[in-house]
mmCIF file of C-alpha atoms in Angstrom:
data_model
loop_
_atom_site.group_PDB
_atom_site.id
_atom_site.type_symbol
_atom_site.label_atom_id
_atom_site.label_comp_id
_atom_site.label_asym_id
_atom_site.label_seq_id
_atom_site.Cartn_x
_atom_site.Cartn_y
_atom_site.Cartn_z
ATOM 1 C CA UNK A 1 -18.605 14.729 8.576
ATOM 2 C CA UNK A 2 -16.055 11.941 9.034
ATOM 3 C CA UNK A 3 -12.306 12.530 8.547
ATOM 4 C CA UNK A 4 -9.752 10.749 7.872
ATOM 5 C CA UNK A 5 -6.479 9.954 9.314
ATOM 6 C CA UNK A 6 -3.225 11.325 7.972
ATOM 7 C CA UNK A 7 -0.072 9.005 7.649
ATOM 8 C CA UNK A 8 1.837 8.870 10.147
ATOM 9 C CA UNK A 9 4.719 10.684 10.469
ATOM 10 C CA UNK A 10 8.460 9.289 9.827
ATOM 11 C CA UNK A 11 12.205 9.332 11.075
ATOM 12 C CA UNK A 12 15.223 9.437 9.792
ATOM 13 C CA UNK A 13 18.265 7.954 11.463
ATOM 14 C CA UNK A 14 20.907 9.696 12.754
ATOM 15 C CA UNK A 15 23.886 8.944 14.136
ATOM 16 C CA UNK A 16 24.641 11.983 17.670
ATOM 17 C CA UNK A 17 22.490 11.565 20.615
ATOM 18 C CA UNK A 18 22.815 15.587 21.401
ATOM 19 C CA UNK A 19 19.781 17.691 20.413
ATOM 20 C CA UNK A 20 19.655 19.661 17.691
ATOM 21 C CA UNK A 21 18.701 23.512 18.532
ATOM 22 C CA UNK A 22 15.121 24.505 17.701
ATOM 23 C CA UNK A 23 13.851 20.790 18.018
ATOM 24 C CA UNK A 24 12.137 19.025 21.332
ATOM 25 C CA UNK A 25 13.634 15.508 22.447
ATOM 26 C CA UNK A 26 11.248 12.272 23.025
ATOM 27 C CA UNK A 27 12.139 8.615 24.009
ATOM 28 C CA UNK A 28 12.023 6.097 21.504
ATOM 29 C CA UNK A 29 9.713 3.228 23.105
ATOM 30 C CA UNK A 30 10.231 0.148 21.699
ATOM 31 C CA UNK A 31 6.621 -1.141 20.545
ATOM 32 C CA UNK A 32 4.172 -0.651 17.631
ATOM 33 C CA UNK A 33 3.176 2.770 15.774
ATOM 34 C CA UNK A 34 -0.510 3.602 16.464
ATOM 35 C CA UNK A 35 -2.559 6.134 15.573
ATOM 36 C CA UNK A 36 -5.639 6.016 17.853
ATOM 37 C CA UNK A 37 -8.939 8.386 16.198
ATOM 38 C CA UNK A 38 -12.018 8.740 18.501
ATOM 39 C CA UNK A 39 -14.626 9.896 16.387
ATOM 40 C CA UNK A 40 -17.749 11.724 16.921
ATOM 41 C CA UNK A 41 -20.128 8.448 16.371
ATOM 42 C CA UNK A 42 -18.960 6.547 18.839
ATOM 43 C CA UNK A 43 -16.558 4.525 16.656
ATOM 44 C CA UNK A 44 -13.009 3.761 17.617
ATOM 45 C CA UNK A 45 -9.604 3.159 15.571
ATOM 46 C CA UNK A 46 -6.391 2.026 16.445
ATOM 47 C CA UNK A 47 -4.744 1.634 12.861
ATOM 48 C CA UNK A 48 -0.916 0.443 12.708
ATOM 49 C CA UNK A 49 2.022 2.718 10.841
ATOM 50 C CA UNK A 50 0.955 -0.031 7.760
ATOM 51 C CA UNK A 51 -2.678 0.699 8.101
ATOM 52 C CA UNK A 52 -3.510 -2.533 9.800
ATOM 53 C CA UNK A 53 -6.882 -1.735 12.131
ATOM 54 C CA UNK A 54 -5.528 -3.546 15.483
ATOM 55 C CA UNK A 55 -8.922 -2.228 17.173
ATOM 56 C CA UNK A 56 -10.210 -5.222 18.054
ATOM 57 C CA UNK A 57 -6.822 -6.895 19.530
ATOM 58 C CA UNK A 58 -6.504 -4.109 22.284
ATOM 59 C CA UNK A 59 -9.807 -3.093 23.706
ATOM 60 C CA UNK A 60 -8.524 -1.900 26.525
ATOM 61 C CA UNK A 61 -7.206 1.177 24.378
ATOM 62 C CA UNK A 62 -11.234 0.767 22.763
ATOM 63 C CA UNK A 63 -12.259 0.785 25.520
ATOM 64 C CA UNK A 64 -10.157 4.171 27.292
ATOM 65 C CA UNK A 65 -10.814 5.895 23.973
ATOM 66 C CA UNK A 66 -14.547 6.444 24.628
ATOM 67 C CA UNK A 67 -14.613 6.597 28.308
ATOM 68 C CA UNK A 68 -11.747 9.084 28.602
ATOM 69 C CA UNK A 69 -11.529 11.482 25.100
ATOM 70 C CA UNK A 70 -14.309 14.205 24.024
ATOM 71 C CA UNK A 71 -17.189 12.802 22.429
ATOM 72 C CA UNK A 72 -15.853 15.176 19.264
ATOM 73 C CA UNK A 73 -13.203 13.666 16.863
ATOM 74 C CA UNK A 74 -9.673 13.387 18.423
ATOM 75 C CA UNK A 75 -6.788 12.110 16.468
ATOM 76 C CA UNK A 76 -4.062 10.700 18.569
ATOM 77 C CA UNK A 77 -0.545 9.728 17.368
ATOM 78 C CA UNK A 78 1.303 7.052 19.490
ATOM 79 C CA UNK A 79 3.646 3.943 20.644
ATOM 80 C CA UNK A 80 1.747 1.020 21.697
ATOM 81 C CA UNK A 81 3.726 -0.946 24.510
ATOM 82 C CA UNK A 82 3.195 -3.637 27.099
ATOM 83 C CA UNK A 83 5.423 -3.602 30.433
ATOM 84 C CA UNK A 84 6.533 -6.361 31.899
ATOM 85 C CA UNK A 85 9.011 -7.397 34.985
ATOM 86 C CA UNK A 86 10.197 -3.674 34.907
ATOM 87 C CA UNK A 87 11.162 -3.434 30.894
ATOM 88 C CA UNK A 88 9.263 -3.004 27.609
ATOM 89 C CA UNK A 89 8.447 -6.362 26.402
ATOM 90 C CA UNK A 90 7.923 -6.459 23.093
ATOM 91 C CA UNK A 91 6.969 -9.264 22.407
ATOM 92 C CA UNK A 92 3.680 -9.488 24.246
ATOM 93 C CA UNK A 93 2.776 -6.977 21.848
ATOM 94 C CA UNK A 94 3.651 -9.258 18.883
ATOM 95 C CA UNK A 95 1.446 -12.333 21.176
ATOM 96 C CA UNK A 96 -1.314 -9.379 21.620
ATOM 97 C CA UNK A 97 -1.422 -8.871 17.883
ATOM 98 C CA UNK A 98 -1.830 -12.285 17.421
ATOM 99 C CA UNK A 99 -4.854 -12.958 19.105
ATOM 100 C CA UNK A 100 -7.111 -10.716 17.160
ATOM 101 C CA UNK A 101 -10.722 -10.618 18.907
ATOM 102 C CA UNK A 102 -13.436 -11.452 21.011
ATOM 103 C CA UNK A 103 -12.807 -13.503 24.496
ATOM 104 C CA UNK A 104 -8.916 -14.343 23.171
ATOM 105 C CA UNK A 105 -8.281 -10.570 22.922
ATOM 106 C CA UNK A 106 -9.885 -10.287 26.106
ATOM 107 C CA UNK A 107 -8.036 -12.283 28.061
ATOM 108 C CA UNK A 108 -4.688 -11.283 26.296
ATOM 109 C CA UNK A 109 -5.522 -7.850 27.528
ATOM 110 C CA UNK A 110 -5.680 -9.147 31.332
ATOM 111 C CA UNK A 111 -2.736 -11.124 30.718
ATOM 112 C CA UNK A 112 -0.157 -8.421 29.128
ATOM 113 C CA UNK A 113 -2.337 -5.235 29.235
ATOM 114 C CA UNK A 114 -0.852 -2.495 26.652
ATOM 115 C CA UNK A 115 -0.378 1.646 26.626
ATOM 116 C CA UNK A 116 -0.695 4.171 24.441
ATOM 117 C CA UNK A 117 1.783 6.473 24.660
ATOM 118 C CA UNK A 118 0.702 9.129 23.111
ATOM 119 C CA UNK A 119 2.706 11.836 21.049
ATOM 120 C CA UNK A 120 0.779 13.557 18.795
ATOM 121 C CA UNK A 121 -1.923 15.239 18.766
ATOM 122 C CA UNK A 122 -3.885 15.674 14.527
ATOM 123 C CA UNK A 123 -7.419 17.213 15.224
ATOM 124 C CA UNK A 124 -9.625 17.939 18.660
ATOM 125 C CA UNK A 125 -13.174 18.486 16.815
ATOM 126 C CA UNK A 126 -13.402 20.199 13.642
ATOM 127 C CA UNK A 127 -9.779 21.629 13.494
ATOM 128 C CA UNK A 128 -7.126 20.299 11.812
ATOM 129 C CA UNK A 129 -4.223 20.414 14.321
ATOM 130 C CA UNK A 130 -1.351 18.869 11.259
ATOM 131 C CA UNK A 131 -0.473 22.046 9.955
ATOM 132 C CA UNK A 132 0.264 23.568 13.559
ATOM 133 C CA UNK A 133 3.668 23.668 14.377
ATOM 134 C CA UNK A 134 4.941 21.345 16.906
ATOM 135 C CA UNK A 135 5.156 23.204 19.711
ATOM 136 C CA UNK A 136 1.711 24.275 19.419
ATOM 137 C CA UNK A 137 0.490 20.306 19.129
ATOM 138 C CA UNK A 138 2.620 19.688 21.900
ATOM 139 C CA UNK A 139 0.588 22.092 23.921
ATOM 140 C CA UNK A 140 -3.097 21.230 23.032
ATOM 141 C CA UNK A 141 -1.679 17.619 23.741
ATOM 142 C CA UNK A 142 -1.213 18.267 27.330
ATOM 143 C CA UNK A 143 -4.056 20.336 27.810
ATOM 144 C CA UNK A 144 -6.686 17.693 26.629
ATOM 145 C CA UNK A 145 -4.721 15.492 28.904
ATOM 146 C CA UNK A 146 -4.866 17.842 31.793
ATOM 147 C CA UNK A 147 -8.565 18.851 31.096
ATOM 148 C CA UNK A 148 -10.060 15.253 30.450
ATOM 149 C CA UNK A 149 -7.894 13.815 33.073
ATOM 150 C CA UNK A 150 -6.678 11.005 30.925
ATOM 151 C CA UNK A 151 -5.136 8.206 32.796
ATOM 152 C CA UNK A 152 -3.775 4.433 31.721
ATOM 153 C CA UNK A 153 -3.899 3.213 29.532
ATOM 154 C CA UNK A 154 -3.597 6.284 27.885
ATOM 155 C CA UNK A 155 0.002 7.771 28.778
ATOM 156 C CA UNK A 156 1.400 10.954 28.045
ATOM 157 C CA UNK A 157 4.900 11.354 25.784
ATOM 158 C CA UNK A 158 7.839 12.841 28.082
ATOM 159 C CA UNK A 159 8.944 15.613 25.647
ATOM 160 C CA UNK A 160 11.588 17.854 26.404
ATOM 161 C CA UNK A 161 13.843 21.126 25.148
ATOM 162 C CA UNK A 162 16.757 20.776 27.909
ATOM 163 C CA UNK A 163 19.817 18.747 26.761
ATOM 164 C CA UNK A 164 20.592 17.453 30.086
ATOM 165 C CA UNK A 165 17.321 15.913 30.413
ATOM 166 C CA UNK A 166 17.339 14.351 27.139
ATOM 167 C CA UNK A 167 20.641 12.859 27.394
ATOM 168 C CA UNK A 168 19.422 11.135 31.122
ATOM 169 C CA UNK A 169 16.695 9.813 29.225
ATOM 170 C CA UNK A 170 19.033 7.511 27.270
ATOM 171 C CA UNK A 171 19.845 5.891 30.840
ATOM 172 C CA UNK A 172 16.623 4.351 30.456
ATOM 173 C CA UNK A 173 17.986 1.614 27.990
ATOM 174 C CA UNK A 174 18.032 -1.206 30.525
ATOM 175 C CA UNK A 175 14.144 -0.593 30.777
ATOM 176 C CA UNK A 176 13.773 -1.054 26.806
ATOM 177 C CA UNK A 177 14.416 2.427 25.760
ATOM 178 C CA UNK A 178 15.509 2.551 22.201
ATOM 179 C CA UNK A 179 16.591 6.133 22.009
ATOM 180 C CA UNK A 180 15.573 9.411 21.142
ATOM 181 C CA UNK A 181 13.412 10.998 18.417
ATOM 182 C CA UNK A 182 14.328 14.503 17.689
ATOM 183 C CA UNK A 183 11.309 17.146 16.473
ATOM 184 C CA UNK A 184 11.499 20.674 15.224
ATOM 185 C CA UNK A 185 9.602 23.065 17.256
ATOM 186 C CA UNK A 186 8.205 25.124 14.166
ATOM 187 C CA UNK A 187 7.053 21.769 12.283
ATOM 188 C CA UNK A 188 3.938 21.059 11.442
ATOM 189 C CA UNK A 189 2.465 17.405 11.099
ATOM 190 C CA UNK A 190 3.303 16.396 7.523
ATOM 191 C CA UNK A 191 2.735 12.472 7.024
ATOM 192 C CA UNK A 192 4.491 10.309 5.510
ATOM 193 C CA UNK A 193 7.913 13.026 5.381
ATOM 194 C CA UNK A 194 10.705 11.844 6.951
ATOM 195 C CA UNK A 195 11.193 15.488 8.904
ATOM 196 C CA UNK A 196 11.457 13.690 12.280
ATOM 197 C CA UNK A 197 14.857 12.271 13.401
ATOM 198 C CA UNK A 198 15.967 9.139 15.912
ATOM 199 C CA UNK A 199 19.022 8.281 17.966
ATOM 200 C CA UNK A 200 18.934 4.889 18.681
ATOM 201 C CA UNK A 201 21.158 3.228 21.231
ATOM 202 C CA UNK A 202 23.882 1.089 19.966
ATOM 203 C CA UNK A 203 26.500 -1.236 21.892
ATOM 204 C CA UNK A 204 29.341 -3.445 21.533
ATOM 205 C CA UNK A 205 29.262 -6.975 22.911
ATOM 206 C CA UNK A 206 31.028 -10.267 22.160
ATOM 207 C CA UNK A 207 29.679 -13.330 20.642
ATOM 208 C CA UNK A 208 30.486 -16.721 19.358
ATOM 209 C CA UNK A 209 30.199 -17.781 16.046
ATOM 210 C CA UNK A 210 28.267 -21.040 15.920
ATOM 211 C CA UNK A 211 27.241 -21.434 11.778
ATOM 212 C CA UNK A 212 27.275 -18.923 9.055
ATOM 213 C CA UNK A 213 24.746 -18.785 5.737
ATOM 214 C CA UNK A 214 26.055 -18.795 2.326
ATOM 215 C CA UNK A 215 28.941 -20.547 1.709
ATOM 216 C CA UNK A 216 31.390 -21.920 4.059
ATOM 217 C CA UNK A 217 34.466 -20.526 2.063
ATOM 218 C CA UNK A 218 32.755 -16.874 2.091
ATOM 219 C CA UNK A 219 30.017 -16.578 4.386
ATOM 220 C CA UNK A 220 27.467 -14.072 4.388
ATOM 221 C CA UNK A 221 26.217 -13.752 7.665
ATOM 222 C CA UNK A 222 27.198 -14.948 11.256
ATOM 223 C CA UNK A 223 24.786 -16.699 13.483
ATOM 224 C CA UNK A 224 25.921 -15.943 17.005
ATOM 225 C CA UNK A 225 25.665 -17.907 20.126
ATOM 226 C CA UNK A 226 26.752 -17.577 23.521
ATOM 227 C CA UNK A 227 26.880 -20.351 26.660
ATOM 228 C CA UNK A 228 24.548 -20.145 29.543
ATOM 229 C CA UNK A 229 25.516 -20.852 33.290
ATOM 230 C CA UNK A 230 24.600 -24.541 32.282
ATOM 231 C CA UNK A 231 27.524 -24.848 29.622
ATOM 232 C CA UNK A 232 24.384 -24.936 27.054
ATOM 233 C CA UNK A 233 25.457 -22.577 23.661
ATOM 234 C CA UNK A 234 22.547 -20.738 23.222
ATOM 235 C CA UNK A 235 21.591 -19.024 19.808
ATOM 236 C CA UNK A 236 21.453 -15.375 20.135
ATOM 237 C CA UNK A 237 21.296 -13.204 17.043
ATOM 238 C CA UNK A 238 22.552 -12.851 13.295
ATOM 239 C CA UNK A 239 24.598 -10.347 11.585
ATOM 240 C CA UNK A 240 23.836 -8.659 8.710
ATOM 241 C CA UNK A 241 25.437 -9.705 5.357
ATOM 242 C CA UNK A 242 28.974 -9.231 5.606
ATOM 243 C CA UNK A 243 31.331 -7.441 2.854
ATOM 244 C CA UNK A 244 32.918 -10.468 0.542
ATOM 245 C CA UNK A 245 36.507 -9.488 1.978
ATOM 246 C CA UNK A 246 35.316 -9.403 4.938
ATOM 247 C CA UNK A 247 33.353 -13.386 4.349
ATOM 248 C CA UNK A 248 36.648 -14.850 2.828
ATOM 249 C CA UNK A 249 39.102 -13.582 5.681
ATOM 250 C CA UNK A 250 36.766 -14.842 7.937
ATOM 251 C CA UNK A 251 36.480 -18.388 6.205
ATOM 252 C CA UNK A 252 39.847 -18.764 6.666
ATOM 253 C CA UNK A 253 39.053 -19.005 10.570
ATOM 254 C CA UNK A 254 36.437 -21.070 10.482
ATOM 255 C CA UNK A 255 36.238 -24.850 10.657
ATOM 256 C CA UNK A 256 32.944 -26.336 9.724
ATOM 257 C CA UNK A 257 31.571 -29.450 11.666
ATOM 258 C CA UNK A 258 28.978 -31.969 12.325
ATOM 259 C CA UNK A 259 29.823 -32.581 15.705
ATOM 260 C CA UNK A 260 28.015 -29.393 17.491
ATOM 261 C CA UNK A 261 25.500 -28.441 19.683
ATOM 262 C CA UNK A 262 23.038 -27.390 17.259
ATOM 263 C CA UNK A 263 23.168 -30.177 15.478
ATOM 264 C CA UNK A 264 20.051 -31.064 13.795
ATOM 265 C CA UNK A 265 18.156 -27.322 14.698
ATOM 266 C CA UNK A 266 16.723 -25.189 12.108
ATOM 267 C CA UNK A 267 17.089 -21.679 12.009
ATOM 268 C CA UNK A 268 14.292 -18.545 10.819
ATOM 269 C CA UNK A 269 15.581 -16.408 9.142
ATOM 270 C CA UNK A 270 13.682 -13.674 11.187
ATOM 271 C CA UNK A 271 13.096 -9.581 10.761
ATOM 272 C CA UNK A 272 9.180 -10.239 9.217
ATOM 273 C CA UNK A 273 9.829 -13.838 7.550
ATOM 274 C CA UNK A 274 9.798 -17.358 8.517
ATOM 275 C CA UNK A 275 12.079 -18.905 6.036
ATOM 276 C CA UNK A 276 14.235 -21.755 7.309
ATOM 277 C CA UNK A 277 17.782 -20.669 7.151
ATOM 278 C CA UNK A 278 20.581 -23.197 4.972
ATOM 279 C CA UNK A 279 23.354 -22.803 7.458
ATOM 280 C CA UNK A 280 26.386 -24.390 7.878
ATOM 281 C CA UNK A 281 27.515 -25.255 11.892
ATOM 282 C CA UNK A 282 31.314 -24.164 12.544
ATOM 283 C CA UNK A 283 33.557 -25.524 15.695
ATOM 284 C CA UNK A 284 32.126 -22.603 18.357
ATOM 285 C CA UNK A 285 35.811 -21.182 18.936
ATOM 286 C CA UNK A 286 36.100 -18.218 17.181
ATOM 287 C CA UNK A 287 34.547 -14.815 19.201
ATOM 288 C CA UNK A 288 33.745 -11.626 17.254
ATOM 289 C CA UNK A 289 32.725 -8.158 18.533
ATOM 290 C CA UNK A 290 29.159 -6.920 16.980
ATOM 291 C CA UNK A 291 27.570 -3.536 16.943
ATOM 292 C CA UNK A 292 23.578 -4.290 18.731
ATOM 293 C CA UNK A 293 20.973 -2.185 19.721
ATOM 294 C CA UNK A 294 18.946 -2.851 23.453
ATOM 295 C CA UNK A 295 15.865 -4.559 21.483
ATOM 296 C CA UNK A 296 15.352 -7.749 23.320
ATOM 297 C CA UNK A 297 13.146 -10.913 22.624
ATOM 298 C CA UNK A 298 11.617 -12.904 25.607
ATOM 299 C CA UNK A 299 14.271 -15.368 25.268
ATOM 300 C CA UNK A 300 17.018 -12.332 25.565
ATOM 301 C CA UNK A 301 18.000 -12.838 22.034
ATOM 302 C CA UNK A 302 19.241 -9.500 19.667
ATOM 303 C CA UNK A 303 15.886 -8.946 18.242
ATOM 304 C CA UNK A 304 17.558 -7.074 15.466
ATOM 305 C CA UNK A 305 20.323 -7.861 13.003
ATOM 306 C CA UNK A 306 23.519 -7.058 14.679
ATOM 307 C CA UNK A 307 26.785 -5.265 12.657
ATOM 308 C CA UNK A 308 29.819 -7.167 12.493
ATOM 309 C CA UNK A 309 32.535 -4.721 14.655
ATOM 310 C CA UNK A 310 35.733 -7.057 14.363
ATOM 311 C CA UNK A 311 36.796 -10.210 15.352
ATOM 312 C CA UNK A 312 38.404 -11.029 18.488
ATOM 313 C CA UNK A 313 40.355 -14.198 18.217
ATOM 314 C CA UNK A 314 42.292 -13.168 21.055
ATOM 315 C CA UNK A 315 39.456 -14.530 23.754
ATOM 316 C CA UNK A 316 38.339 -17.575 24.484
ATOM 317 C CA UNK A 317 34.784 -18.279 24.228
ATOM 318 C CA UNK A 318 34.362 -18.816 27.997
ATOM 319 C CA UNK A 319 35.653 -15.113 28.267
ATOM 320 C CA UNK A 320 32.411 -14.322 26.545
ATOM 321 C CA UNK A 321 29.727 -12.990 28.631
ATOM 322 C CA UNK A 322 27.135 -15.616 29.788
ATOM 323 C CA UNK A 323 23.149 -15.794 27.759
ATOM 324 C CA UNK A 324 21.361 -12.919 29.672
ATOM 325 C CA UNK A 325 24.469 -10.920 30.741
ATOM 326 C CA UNK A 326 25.622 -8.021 29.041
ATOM 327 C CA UNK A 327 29.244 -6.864 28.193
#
């Protein structure tokens, strides 16, 4: 008999780091949801959180999954990640992904080799583990770990009931951490609910505004630079749209130009598209405070859209931290 996968299971933001009673505490790894289902056949899949089979881009995960699990079904739930230079690069992942099969995906795996660490655990064999609560997952998960000895790139889920332990996590953030994900104990496995909750690390830091989108006498977002030890302004993340009062006050401070350093560059709009930006460059004098989260690019860019916090007309923009340094 072949079974099938569940959905995965979702989050809901929320906005206190401090674990709730009754629930366990895991870090948020900044990667890709994967389910992982070794089946009793032989066959292998590593599906993404949209369904996407990604088998054949990481065989090194293939290839774990049927030297390491039972030769019964096991259905794994999981956060695909690559290290590299001491932090979560992801990135790689997004390069891994990209080179889908055969001696490409091979090599990729050499190059930027990826883990599965693993959360969940849905069925061992004929049972059905999803309507177990939690806890009880929790604990067949570390015994099929213990008792098959599975090693990288299979990884095991920190999870955790102490407070203290969670909150130390969340010093982890220079390494890529995202956050926390919060999980009642008495749950069982219910995909696609929203019954799990995340904390994700957010920050202040300064920035320079360099162009804005929409138009110049209300703009609706802020591309943000900052200068590199060179004197070089480098791009470094977007805002999301702004509030109209809060576009028009802001016009009002802004002085648009053709004279700049990023004249003539194009701009993607980002977040899942490749649209070209309309933008329209402004003198690179005005600094603003923005709300960002520890996501990364390879270039050291905000990978996500950052919150306008306030502006700071009060610096200078050589007061603002250097590309690559934080506040």
């Amino acid at each position: 008999m072949t079974w099938t996968l569940p959905e995965p299971m979702l989050t809901a933001p929320v906005a206190s780091p401090d674990l709730p009673p009754g629930h366990a505490a895991e870090p948020k790894w900044d990667g890709f949801r994967a389910q992982l289902a070794r089946y009793a056949d032989g066959r292998v899949l590593l599906r993404s959180r949209a369904g996407t089979d990604m088998t054949p881009a990481f065989p090194e995960i293939r290839d774990a999954a049927l030297a390491q699990l039972p030769d019964n079904a096991v259905f794994l739930d999981g956060e695909l990640v690559v290290w590299e230079a001491g932090r979560l690069a992801f990135e790689r992942l997004q390069q891994r992904l990209a080179r889908r099969r055969g001696a490409s995906a091979a090599a990729a795996a050499r190059a930027s080799p990826a883990h599965l660490v693993v959360f969940d655990l849905m069925r061992q064999g004929s049972t059905d583990l999803t309507p177990w609560p939690y806890s009880q997952r929790r604990t067949a998960l570390e015994d099929l770990f213990a008792e098959n000895g599975l090693t990288a790139p299979l990884t095991l889920c920190p999870s955790t009931t102490d407070p203290d332990t969670a909150r130390q996590w969340l010093t982890w953030t220079s390494a890529g951490l995202e956050g926390l994900c919060f999980k009642p104990l008495r749950a069982p496995y219910k995909g696609g609910a929203r019954a799990w909750t995340k904390y994700k690390v957010r920050a202040t830091e300064d920035a320079i505004v360099g162009a804005v989108t929409g138009p110049a006498s209300a703009p609706r977002t802020l591309l943000l630079g900052r200068y590199d030890t060179t004197g070089r302004l480098r791009y470094i993340g977007r805002t999301t749209t702004l509030p109209r009062t809060t576009g028009t006050a802001l016009a009002e401070l802004l002085t648009t130009t053709d004279t700049h350093p990023w004249a003539g560059r194009t701009f993607s709009a980002g977040w899942g598209t490749r649209e070209v930006l309309s933008v329209h460059l402004v003198r690179p004098d005005l600094v603003v405070e923005v709300e960002v989260d520890v996501a990364r690019d390879a270039a050291g860019r905000w990978r996500h859209p950052t919150r306008l916090h306030r502006i700071r007309a009060e610096l200078h923009p050589m007061q603002v931290p250097k590309f690559g340094e934080q506040d």
